[in-house]
Amino acid sequence: MYGLVNRAIQQMVTTHHGEDIWLRIKERADLQDLDFFSSYTAYTDDVTHRLVAAATEELGLSSEQIMQAFGEYWITYTATEGYEQLLESTGETLPEFLDHLDNLYARAALAFPELQPPSFRCEHRADASMQLEYRSKRKGLAPMVTGLLHGLGKRFRSPLAVDQVASRDQGDATDLFHIRLASPSSPALLDSGLKHE
Ligand code: 1DX
């Protein structure tokens, strides 16, 4: 993946846990000789997976927890690192944004030819819930998608609940996420753990 992804992991860890922990994670991932990640260099996915694995050891969190936190972080990180326009032009509301995710990638891929974009398809239900299908060449990143969705919920100030209802890791054909938006008409949803922090 492009170095921007590894830089985002570095910044998330440094901000929340400090420089020393970051250096330990980097060393455990056998990346101690690397001075920095260059945003526009395509690194092997292995580098990212090693960072996540090392972070689980140093932070005592599961890789699912780390990838979910990272997905959420990615939304604010990219917004402040020059991609606010890209996010803005993808949609003004969460449902619109989810409908246009493949567009976002089509535009990003013009500038960054080594991007290996996943693909998303969003179905809107009569009860205003949505089902998002996620397809990727990569495996094991579904928890990051859950985090991305929570990050988008914060961006659009619409708290949401995400349930993964099918999983490639469990042998299903694709990864499917069921998304419920909290609305003024559903205070029960807001009380059931939807409201984060
Ligand atoms: F819901 O691959 C909201 O390298 C979402 O299965 C989901 O293949 C927002 F460094 C610049 C650059 C570069 C900008 F300059 C990426 F080159 C991309 C910025 C997307 C913002 C995907 C990153 C592939 C790198 C992938 C999950 C899971 C997508 C990570 C999240 C907005 C981003 O992102 C999978 C790669 C950008 C850039 C956004 C992604 C690669 C996403 C989202 N993806 C690189």
mmCIF file of N, CA, C and O in Angstrom, residues 16-109:
data_model
loop_
_atom_site.group_PDB
_atom_site.id
_atom_site.type_symbol
_atom_site.label_atom_id
_atom_site.label_comp_id
_atom_site.label_asym_id
_atom_site.label_seq_id
_atom_site.Cartn_x
_atom_site.Cartn_y
_atom_site.Cartn_z
ATOM 1 N N HIS A 16 -1.349 8.901 20.111
ATOM 2 C CA HIS A 16 -2.057 8.284 21.240
ATOM 3 C C HIS A 16 -1.141 7.626 22.262
ATOM 4 O O HIS A 16 -1.514 7.493 23.422
ATOM 5 N N HIS A 17 0.045 7.194 21.835
ATOM 6 C CA HIS A 17 0.891 6.406 22.749
ATOM 7 C C HIS A 17 2.307 6.944 22.901
ATOM 8 O O HIS A 17 3.060 6.447 23.739
ATOM 9 N N GLY A 18 2.680 7.901 22.073
ATOM 10 C CA GLY A 18 4.000 8.518 22.213
ATOM 11 C C GLY A 18 5.058 7.927 21.291
ATOM 12 O O GLY A 18 4.915 6.829 20.754
ATOM 13 N N GLU A 19 6.120 8.695 21.141
ATOM 14 C CA GLU A 19 7.221 8.378 20.231
ATOM 15 C C GLU A 19 7.943 7.070 20.621
ATOM 16 O O GLU A 19 8.308 6.274 19.758
ATOM 17 N N ASP A 20 8.131 6.845 21.922
ATOM 18 C CA ASP A 20 8.883 5.655 22.361
ATOM 19 C C ASP A 20 8.187 4.361 21.955
ATOM 20 O O ASP A 20 8.830 3.419 21.487
ATOM 21 N N ILE A 21 6.879 4.343 22.162
ATOM 22 C CA ILE A 21 6.105 3.145 21.784
ATOM 23 C C ILE A 21 6.195 2.943 20.268
ATOM 24 O O ILE A 21 6.357 1.825 19.784
ATOM 25 N N TRP A 22 6.122 4.049 19.539
ATOM 26 C CA TRP A 22 6.226 3.937 18.072
ATOM 27 C C TRP A 22 7.563 3.303 17.675
ATOM 28 O O TRP A 22 7.608 2.409 16.833
ATOM 29 N N LEU A 23 8.643 3.763 18.295
ATOM 30 C CA LEU A 23 9.963 3.227 17.944
ATOM 31 C C LEU A 23 10.042 1.731 18.266
ATOM 32 O O LEU A 23 10.657 0.962 17.527
ATOM 33 N N ARG A 24 9.398 1.326 19.363
ATOM 34 C CA ARG A 24 9.377 -0.102 19.708
ATOM 35 C C ARG A 24 8.603 -0.912 18.683
ATOM 36 O O ARG A 24 8.992 -2.017 18.305
ATOM 37 N N ILE A 25 7.482 -0.359 18.236
ATOM 38 C CA ILE A 25 6.669 -1.051 17.220
ATOM 39 C C ILE A 25 7.448 -1.176 15.913
ATOM 40 O O ILE A 25 7.501 -2.240 15.289
ATOM 41 N N LYS A 26 8.113 -0.089 15.548
ATOM 42 C CA LYS A 26 8.888 -0.073 14.310
ATOM 43 C C LYS A 26 10.010 -1.124 14.356
ATOM 44 O O LYS A 26 10.248 -1.852 13.390
ATOM 45 N N GLU A 27 10.646 -1.201 15.481
ATOM 46 C CA GLU A 27 11.739 -2.162 15.649
ATOM 47 C C GLU A 27 11.212 -3.599 15.616
ATOM 48 O O GLU A 27 11.773 -4.473 14.958
ATOM 49 N N ARG A 28 10.110 -3.828 16.334
ATOM 50 C CA ARG A 28 9.504 -5.165 16.369
ATOM 51 C C ARG A 28 9.048 -5.598 14.971
ATOM 52 O O ARG A 28 9.049 -6.788 14.644
ATOM 53 N N ALA A 29 8.680 -4.616 14.140
ATOM 54 C CA ALA A 29 8.262 -4.911 12.766
ATOM 55 C C ALA A 29 9.474 -5.029 11.830
ATOM 56 O O ALA A 29 9.316 -5.181 10.619
ATOM 57 N N ASP A 30 10.667 -4.932 12.425
ATOM 58 C CA ASP A 30 11.911 -5.041 11.667
ATOM 59 C C ASP A 30 12.065 -3.912 10.648
ATOM 60 O O ASP A 30 12.579 -4.098 9.552
ATOM 61 N N LEU A 31 11.586 -2.730 11.045
ATOM 62 C CA LEU A 31 11.660 -1.562 10.156
ATOM 63 C C LEU A 31 12.567 -0.490 10.743
ATOM 64 O O LEU A 31 12.502 0.674 10.339
ATOM 65 N N GLN A 32 13.399 -0.880 11.702
ATOM 66 C CA GLN A 32 14.223 0.124 12.405
ATOM 67 C C GLN A 32 15.169 0.871 11.468
ATOM 68 O O GLN A 32 15.546 2.010 11.763
ATOM 69 N N ASP A 33 15.523 0.259 10.325
ATOM 70 C CA ASP A 33 16.460 0.927 9.424
ATOM 71 C C ASP A 33 15.797 1.960 8.507
ATOM 72 O O ASP A 33 16.484 2.686 7.793
ATOM 73 N N LEU A 34 14.477 1.970 8.554
ATOM 74 C CA LEU A 34 13.758 2.898 7.683
ATOM 75 C C LEU A 34 13.621 4.252 8.382
ATOM 76 O O LEU A 34 13.126 4.329 9.500
ATOM 77 N N ASP A 35 14.071 5.335 7.726
ATOM 78 C CA ASP A 35 13.988 6.652 8.369
ATOM 79 C C ASP A 35 12.554 7.163 8.401
ATOM 80 O O ASP A 35 12.113 7.737 9.379
ATOM 81 N N PHE A 36 11.856 6.974 7.309
ATOM 82 C CA PHE A 36 10.464 7.449 7.231
ATOM 83 C C PHE A 36 9.762 6.750 6.082
ATOM 84 O O PHE A 36 10.399 6.185 5.199
ATOM 85 N N PHE A 37 8.449 6.797 6.110
ATOM 86 C CA PHE A 37 7.654 6.289 4.990
ATOM 87 C C PHE A 37 7.389 7.451 4.051
ATOM 88 O O PHE A 37 6.991 8.530 4.491
ATOM 89 N N SER A 38 7.594 7.199 2.782
ATOM 90 C CA SER A 38 7.285 8.214 1.792
ATOM 91 C C SER A 38 5.845 7.991 1.307
ATOM 92 O O SER A 38 5.486 6.892 0.887
ATOM 93 N N SER A 39 5.021 9.031 1.382
ATOM 94 C CA SER A 39 3.586 8.899 1.054
ATOM 95 C C SER A 39 3.332 8.263 -0.301
ATOM 96 O O SER A 39 2.422 7.461 -0.469
ATOM 97 N N TYR A 40 4.154 8.671 -1.274
ATOM 98 C CA TYR A 40 3.865 8.311 -2.669
ATOM 99 C C TYR A 40 4.612 7.085 -3.141
ATOM 100 O O TYR A 40 4.596 6.766 -4.325
ATOM 101 N N THR A 41 5.265 6.381 -2.229
ATOM 102 C CA THR A 41 5.911 5.122 -2.577
ATOM 103 C C THR A 41 4.955 3.980 -2.261
ATOM 104 O O THR A 41 4.327 3.980 -1.201
ATOM 105 N N ALA A 42 4.839 3.025 -3.190
ATOM 106 C CA ALA A 42 4.023 1.841 -2.918
ATOM 107 C C ALA A 42 4.895 0.826 -2.167
ATOM 108 O O ALA A 42 5.910 0.364 -2.701
ATOM 109 N N TYR A 43 4.532 0.546 -0.913
ATOM 110 C CA TYR A 43 5.232 -0.472 -0.113
ATOM 111 C C TYR A 43 4.457 -1.782 -0.231
ATOM 112 O O TYR A 43 3.264 -1.773 -0.580
ATOM 113 N N THR A 44 5.117 -2.884 0.056
ATOM 114 C CA THR A 44 4.374 -4.153 0.043
ATOM 115 C C THR A 44 3.397 -4.152 1.226
ATOM 116 O O THR A 44 3.656 -3.540 2.265
ATOM 117 N N ASP A 45 2.291 -4.859 1.059
ATOM 118 C CA ASP A 45 1.285 -4.920 2.126
ATOM 119 C C ASP A 45 1.878 -5.519 3.399
ATOM 120 O O ASP A 45 1.416 -5.234 4.510
ATOM 121 N N ASP A 46 2.888 -6.355 3.200
ATOM 122 C CA ASP A 46 3.557 -6.991 4.321
ATOM 123 C C ASP A 46 4.060 -5.971 5.358
ATOM 124 O O ASP A 46 4.010 -6.225 6.559
ATOM 125 N N VAL A 47 4.528 -4.829 4.887
ATOM 126 C CA VAL A 47 5.025 -3.790 5.798
ATOM 127 C C VAL A 47 3.891 -3.341 6.740
ATOM 128 O O VAL A 47 4.064 -3.262 7.963
ATOM 129 N N THR A 48 2.724 -3.100 6.154
ATOM 130 C CA THR A 48 1.568 -2.665 6.955
ATOM 131 C C THR A 48 1.143 -3.771 7.923
ATOM 132 O O THR A 48 0.873 -3.511 9.097
ATOM 133 N N HIS A 49 1.119 -5.005 7.428
ATOM 134 C CA HIS A 49 0.713 -6.129 8.295
ATOM 135 C C HIS A 49 1.698 -6.321 9.447
ATOM 136 O O HIS A 49 1.290 -6.626 10.567
ATOM 137 N N ARG A 50 2.989 -6.128 9.168
ATOM 138 C CA ARG A 50 3.995 -6.247 10.243
ATOM 139 C C ARG A 50 3.810 -5.153 11.289
ATOM 140 O O ARG A 50 3.940 -5.407 12.495
ATOM 141 N N LEU A 51 3.494 -3.942 10.829
ATOM 142 C CA LEU A 51 3.247 -2.845 11.780
ATOM 143 C C LEU A 51 2.046 -3.161 12.672
ATOM 144 O O LEU A 51 2.096 -2.949 13.888
ATOM 145 N N VAL A 52 0.987 -3.671 12.062
ATOM 146 C CA VAL A 52 -0.215 -3.982 12.848
ATOM 147 C C VAL A 52 0.096 -5.102 13.843
ATOM 148 O O VAL A 52 -0.261 -5.019 15.030
ATOM 149 N N ALA A 53 0.811 -6.136 13.374
ATOM 150 C CA ALA A 53 1.153 -7.256 14.263
ATOM 151 C C ALA A 53 2.022 -6.778 15.423
ATOM 152 O O ALA A 53 1.804 -7.159 16.584
ATOM 153 N N ALA A 54 3.002 -5.929 15.127
ATOM 154 C CA ALA A 54 3.884 -5.414 16.183
ATOM 155 C C ALA A 54 3.095 -4.551 17.163
ATOM 156 O O ALA A 54 3.325 -4.596 18.380
ATOM 157 N N ALA A 55 2.143 -3.789 16.639
ATOM 158 C CA ALA A 55 1.333 -2.927 17.513
ATOM 159 C C ALA A 55 0.467 -3.762 18.451
ATOM 160 O O ALA A 55 0.269 -3.388 19.614
ATOM 161 N N THR A 56 -0.025 -4.915 17.993
ATOM 162 C CA THR A 56 -0.837 -5.764 18.886
ATOM 163 C C THR A 56 0.009 -6.182 20.090
ATOM 164 O O THR A 56 -0.473 -6.160 21.219
ATOM 165 N N GLU A 57 1.281 -6.504 19.838
ATOM 166 C CA GLU A 57 2.174 -6.937 20.927
ATOM 167 C C GLU A 57 2.481 -5.785 21.878
ATOM 168 O O GLU A 57 2.400 -5.932 23.094
ATOM 169 N N GLU A 58 2.828 -4.644 21.320
ATOM 170 C CA GLU A 58 3.251 -3.520 22.170
ATOM 171 C C GLU A 58 2.084 -2.878 22.919
ATOM 172 O O GLU A 58 2.269 -2.340 24.010
ATOM 173 N N LEU A 59 0.892 -2.905 22.309
ATOM 174 C CA LEU A 59 -0.241 -2.202 22.914
ATOM 175 C C LEU A 59 -1.198 -3.143 23.638
ATOM 176 O O LEU A 59 -2.111 -2.691 24.336
ATOM 177 N N GLY A 60 -1.006 -4.453 23.444
ATOM 178 C CA GLY A 60 -1.910 -5.408 24.092
ATOM 179 C C GLY A 60 -3.331 -5.339 23.562
ATOM 180 O O GLY A 60 -4.288 -5.574 24.292
ATOM 181 N N LEU A 61 -3.456 -4.990 22.294
ATOM 182 C CA LEU A 61 -4.778 -4.944 21.658
ATOM 183 C C LEU A 61 -4.823 -5.996 20.555
ATOM 184 O O LEU A 61 -3.786 -6.417 20.058
ATOM 185 N N SER A 62 -6.033 -6.384 20.164
ATOM 186 C CA SER A 62 -6.147 -7.350 19.063
ATOM 187 C C SER A 62 -5.922 -6.618 17.736
ATOM 188 O O SER A 62 -6.066 -5.388 17.662
ATOM 189 N N SER A 63 -5.597 -7.372 16.701
ATOM 190 C CA SER A 63 -5.399 -6.716 15.400
ATOM 191 C C SER A 63 -6.719 -6.124 14.910
ATOM 192 O O SER A 63 -6.733 -5.084 14.252
ATOM 193 N N GLU A 64 -7.851 -6.752 15.275
ATOM 194 C CA GLU A 64 -9.157 -6.188 14.904
ATOM 195 C C GLU A 64 -9.342 -4.812 15.548
ATOM 196 O O GLU A 64 -9.806 -3.883 14.901
ATOM 197 N N GLN A 65 -8.971 -4.707 16.825
ATOM 198 C CA GLN A 65 -9.106 -3.412 17.521
ATOM 199 C C GLN A 65 -8.228 -2.352 16.860
ATOM 200 O O GLN A 65 -8.644 -1.211 16.675
ATOM 201 N N ILE A 66 -7.012 -2.749 16.517
ATOM 202 C CA ILE A 66 -6.092 -1.775 15.923
ATOM 203 C C ILE A 66 -6.568 -1.357 14.534
ATOM 204 O O ILE A 66 -6.589 -0.167 14.203
ATOM 205 N N MET A 67 -6.994 -2.326 13.745
ATOM 206 C CA MET A 67 -7.435 -1.976 12.392
ATOM 207 C C MET A 67 -8.716 -1.154 12.425
ATOM 208 O O MET A 67 -8.912 -0.263 11.593
ATOM 209 N N GLN A 68 -9.573 -1.444 13.397
ATOM 210 C CA GLN A 68 -10.802 -0.653 13.494
ATOM 211 C C GLN A 68 -10.472 0.796 13.895
ATOM 212 O O GLN A 68 -10.974 1.741 13.299
ATOM 213 N N ALA A 69 -9.602 0.937 14.870
ATOM 214 C CA ALA A 69 -9.193 2.290 15.292
ATOM 215 C C ALA A 69 -8.513 3.008 14.129
ATOM 216 O O ALA A 69 -8.724 4.204 13.900
ATOM 217 N N PHE A 70 -7.725 2.247 13.369
ATOM 218 C CA PHE A 70 -7.021 2.855 12.250
ATOM 219 C C PHE A 70 -7.983 3.321 11.155
ATOM 220 O O PHE A 70 -7.821 4.404 10.585
ATOM 221 N N GLY A 71 -8.995 2.515 10.867
ATOM 222 C CA GLY A 71 -9.985 2.911 9.855
ATOM 223 C C GLY A 71 -10.639 4.231 10.226
ATOM 224 O O GLY A 71 -10.796 5.125 9.395
ATOM 225 N N GLU A 72 -10.980 4.342 11.512
ATOM 226 C CA GLU A 72 -11.622 5.568 11.983
ATOM 227 C C GLU A 72 -10.650 6.756 11.868
ATOM 228 O O GLU A 72 -11.020 7.843 11.437
ATOM 229 N N TYR A 73 -9.409 6.505 12.224
ATOM 230 C CA TYR A 73 -8.376 7.546 12.176
ATOM 231 C C TYR A 73 -8.116 8.018 10.744
ATOM 232 O O TYR A 73 -7.867 9.204 10.493
ATOM 233 N N TRP A 74 -8.171 7.085 9.808
ATOM 234 C CA TRP A 74 -7.869 7.380 8.396
ATOM 235 C C TRP A 74 -8.707 8.539 7.853
ATOM 236 O O TRP A 74 -8.233 9.359 7.062
ATOM 237 N N ILE A 75 -9.965 8.609 8.271
ATOM 238 C CA ILE A 75 -10.867 9.647 7.754
ATOM 239 C C ILE A 75 -10.368 11.041 8.156
ATOM 240 O O ILE A 75 -10.276 11.936 7.314
ATOM 241 N N THR A 76 -10.012 11.224 9.426
ATOM 242 C CA THR A 76 -9.539 12.557 9.834
ATOM 243 C C THR A 76 -8.117 12.795 9.341
ATOM 244 O O THR A 76 -7.756 13.908 8.977
ATOM 245 N N TYR A 77 -7.318 11.740 9.314
ATOM 246 C CA TYR A 77 -5.930 11.885 8.860
ATOM 247 C C TYR A 77 -5.878 12.380 7.412
ATOM 248 O O TYR A 77 -5.199 13.355 7.094
ATOM 249 N N THR A 78 -6.604 11.705 6.525
ATOM 250 C CA THR A 78 -6.540 12.094 5.107
ATOM 251 C C THR A 78 -7.150 13.494 4.912
ATOM 252 O O THR A 78 -6.667 14.261 4.084
ATOM 253 N N ALA A 79 -8.164 13.814 5.721
ATOM 254 C CA ALA A 79 -8.765 15.152 5.600
ATOM 255 C C ALA A 79 -7.729 16.241 5.895
ATOM 256 O O ALA A 79 -7.734 17.292 5.262
ATOM 257 N N THR A 80 -6.825 15.976 6.846
ATOM 258 C CA THR A 80 -5.831 17.006 7.208
ATOM 259 C C THR A 80 -4.539 16.884 6.391
ATOM 260 O O THR A 80 -3.697 17.767 6.459
ATOM 261 N N GLU A 81 -4.378 15.813 5.639
ATOM 262 C CA GLU A 81 -3.142 15.614 4.876
ATOM 263 C C GLU A 81 -3.303 15.938 3.394
ATOM 264 O O GLU A 81 -2.535 15.444 2.567
ATOM 265 N N GLY A 82 -4.316 16.706 3.061
ATOM 266 C CA GLY A 82 -4.437 17.170 1.675
ATOM 267 C C GLY A 82 -5.560 16.534 0.880
ATOM 268 O O GLY A 82 -5.718 16.827 -0.300
ATOM 269 N N TYR A 83 -6.342 15.652 1.524
ATOM 270 C CA TYR A 83 -7.380 14.947 0.777
ATOM 271 C C TYR A 83 -8.795 15.344 1.186
ATOM 272 O O TYR A 83 -9.757 14.646 0.882
ATOM 273 N N GLU A 84 -8.909 16.500 1.873
ATOM 274 C CA GLU A 84 -10.247 16.987 2.262
ATOM 275 C C GLU A 84 -11.136 17.176 1.020
ATOM 276 O O GLU A 84 -12.305 16.792 1.030
ATOM 277 N N GLN A 85 -10.555 17.741 -0.039
ATOM 278 C CA GLN A 85 -11.295 17.957 -1.294
ATOM 279 C C GLN A 85 -11.838 16.655 -1.870
ATOM 280 O O GLN A 85 -12.972 16.592 -2.331
ATOM 281 N N LEU A 86 -10.957 15.648 -1.827
ATOM 282 C CA LEU A 86 -11.341 14.329 -2.352
ATOM 283 C C LEU A 86 -12.528 13.788 -1.548
ATOM 284 O O LEU A 86 -13.496 13.265 -2.110
ATOM 285 N N LEU A 87 -12.464 13.949 -0.230
ATOM 286 C CA LEU A 87 -13.560 13.481 0.626
ATOM 287 C C LEU A 87 -14.815 14.311 0.374
ATOM 288 O O LEU A 87 -15.911 13.772 0.224
ATOM 289 N N GLU A 88 -14.625 15.633 0.307
ATOM 290 C CA GLU A 88 -15.765 16.527 0.116
ATOM 291 C C GLU A 88 -16.522 16.217 -1.160
ATOM 292 O O GLU A 88 -17.741 16.223 -1.187
ATOM 293 N N SER A 89 -15.763 15.940 -2.216
ATOM 294 C CA SER A 89 -16.425 15.743 -3.506
ATOM 295 C C SER A 89 -17.060 14.364 -3.616
ATOM 296 O O SER A 89 -17.745 14.073 -4.585
ATOM 297 N N THR A 90 -16.869 13.534 -2.617
ATOM 298 C CA THR A 90 -17.438 12.183 -2.679
ATOM 299 C C THR A 90 -18.879 12.144 -2.183
ATOM 300 O O THR A 90 -19.654 11.266 -2.578
ATOM 301 N N GLY A 91 -19.248 13.095 -1.345
ATOM 302 C CA GLY A 91 -20.639 13.135 -0.908
ATOM 303 C C GLY A 91 -20.866 14.109 0.217
ATOM 304 O O GLY A 91 -19.966 14.340 1.022
ATOM 305 N N GLU A 92 -22.074 14.654 0.245
ATOM 306 C CA GLU A 92 -22.423 15.619 1.302
ATOM 307 C C GLU A 92 -23.140 14.957 2.461
ATOM 308 O O GLU A 92 -23.333 15.567 3.500
ATOM 309 N N THR A 93 -23.575 13.748 2.233
ATOM 310 C CA THR A 93 -24.213 12.990 3.311
ATOM 311 C C THR A 93 -23.584 11.600 3.325
ATOM 312 O O THR A 93 -22.973 11.176 2.328
ATOM 313 N N LEU A 94 -23.760 10.904 4.415
ATOM 314 C CA LEU A 94 -23.181 9.563 4.504
ATOM 315 C C LEU A 94 -23.717 8.606 3.429
ATOM 316 O O LEU A 94 -22.929 7.955 2.736
ATOM 317 N N PRO A 95 -25.056 8.546 3.219
ATOM 318 C CA PRO A 95 -25.551 7.627 2.182
ATOM 319 C C PRO A 95 -24.985 7.970 0.800
ATOM 320 O O PRO A 95 -24.624 7.067 0.027
ATOM 321 N N GLU A 96 -24.897 9.270 0.513
ATOM 322 C CA GLU A 96 -24.343 9.700 -0.779
ATOM 323 C C GLU A 96 -22.861 9.299 -0.874
ATOM 324 O O GLU A 96 -22.407 8.801 -1.899
ATOM 325 N N PHE A 97 -22.122 9.515 0.193
ATOM 326 C CA PHE A 97 -20.694 9.172 0.215
ATOM 327 C C PHE A 97 -20.501 7.685 -0.078
ATOM 328 O O PHE A 97 -19.657 7.304 -0.895
ATOM 329 N N LEU A 98 -21.316 6.857 0.566
ATOM 330 C CA LEU A 98 -21.157 5.403 0.388
ATOM 331 C C LEU A 98 -21.501 4.977 -1.032
ATOM 332 O O LEU A 98 -20.908 4.052 -1.574
ATOM 333 N N ASP A 99 -22.446 5.694 -1.661
ATOM 334 C CA ASP A 99 -22.781 5.394 -3.056
ATOM 335 C C ASP A 99 -21.641 5.725 -4.003
ATOM 336 O O ASP A 99 -21.568 5.167 -5.092
ATOM 337 N N HIS A 100 -20.773 6.674 -3.590
ATOM 338 C CA HIS A 100 -19.755 7.189 -4.509
ATOM 339 C C HIS A 100 -18.332 6.768 -4.167
ATOM 340 O O HIS A 100 -17.377 7.330 -4.695
ATOM 341 N N LEU A 101 -18.193 5.785 -3.307
ATOM 342 C CA LEU A 101 -16.842 5.369 -2.900
ATOM 343 C C LEU A 101 -15.969 4.929 -4.075
ATOM 344 O O LEU A 101 -14.786 5.238 -4.133
ATOM 345 N N ASP A 102 -16.575 4.216 -5.029
ATOM 346 C CA ASP A 102 -15.768 3.751 -6.162
ATOM 347 C C ASP A 102 -15.300 4.918 -7.024
ATOM 348 O O ASP A 102 -14.246 4.859 -7.654
ATOM 349 N N ASN A 103 -16.113 5.982 -7.017
ATOM 350 C CA ASN A 103 -15.730 7.231 -7.681
ATOM 351 C C ASN A 103 -14.495 7.857 -7.075
ATOM 352 O O ASN A 103 -13.612 8.352 -7.767
ATOM 353 N N LEU A 104 -14.494 7.866 -5.759
ATOM 354 C CA LEU A 104 -13.360 8.407 -5.013
ATOM 355 C C LEU A 104 -12.083 7.681 -5.459
ATOM 356 O O LEU A 104 -11.066 8.296 -5.767
ATOM 357 N N TYR A 105 -12.178 6.370 -5.526
ATOM 358 C CA TYR A 105 -11.000 5.594 -5.927
ATOM 359 C C TYR A 105 -10.627 5.828 -7.372
ATOM 360 O O TYR A 105 -9.457 5.857 -7.712
ATOM 361 N N ALA A 106 -11.650 5.976 -8.227
ATOM 362 C CA ALA A 106 -11.350 6.212 -9.641
ATOM 363 C C ALA A 106 -10.532 7.495 -9.760
ATOM 364 O O ALA A 106 -9.555 7.555 -10.506
ATOM 365 N N ARG A 107 -10.913 8.519 -8.968
ATOM 366 C CA ARG A 107 -10.174 9.782 -9.028
ATOM 367 C C ARG A 107 -8.795 9.654 -8.415
ATOM 368 O O ARG A 107 -7.808 10.139 -8.956
ATOM 369 N N ALA A 108 -8.706 8.973 -7.275
ATOM 370 C CA ALA A 108 -7.401 8.799 -6.632
ATOM 371 C C ALA A 108 -6.471 7.971 -7.520
ATOM 372 O O ALA A 108 -5.279 8.252 -7.620
ATOM 373 N N ALA A 109 -7.028 6.981 -8.196
ATOM 374 C CA ALA A 109 -6.204 6.088 -9.020
ATOM 375 C C ALA A 109 -5.621 6.796 -10.243
ATOM 376 O O ALA A 109 -4.593 6.365 -10.772
#
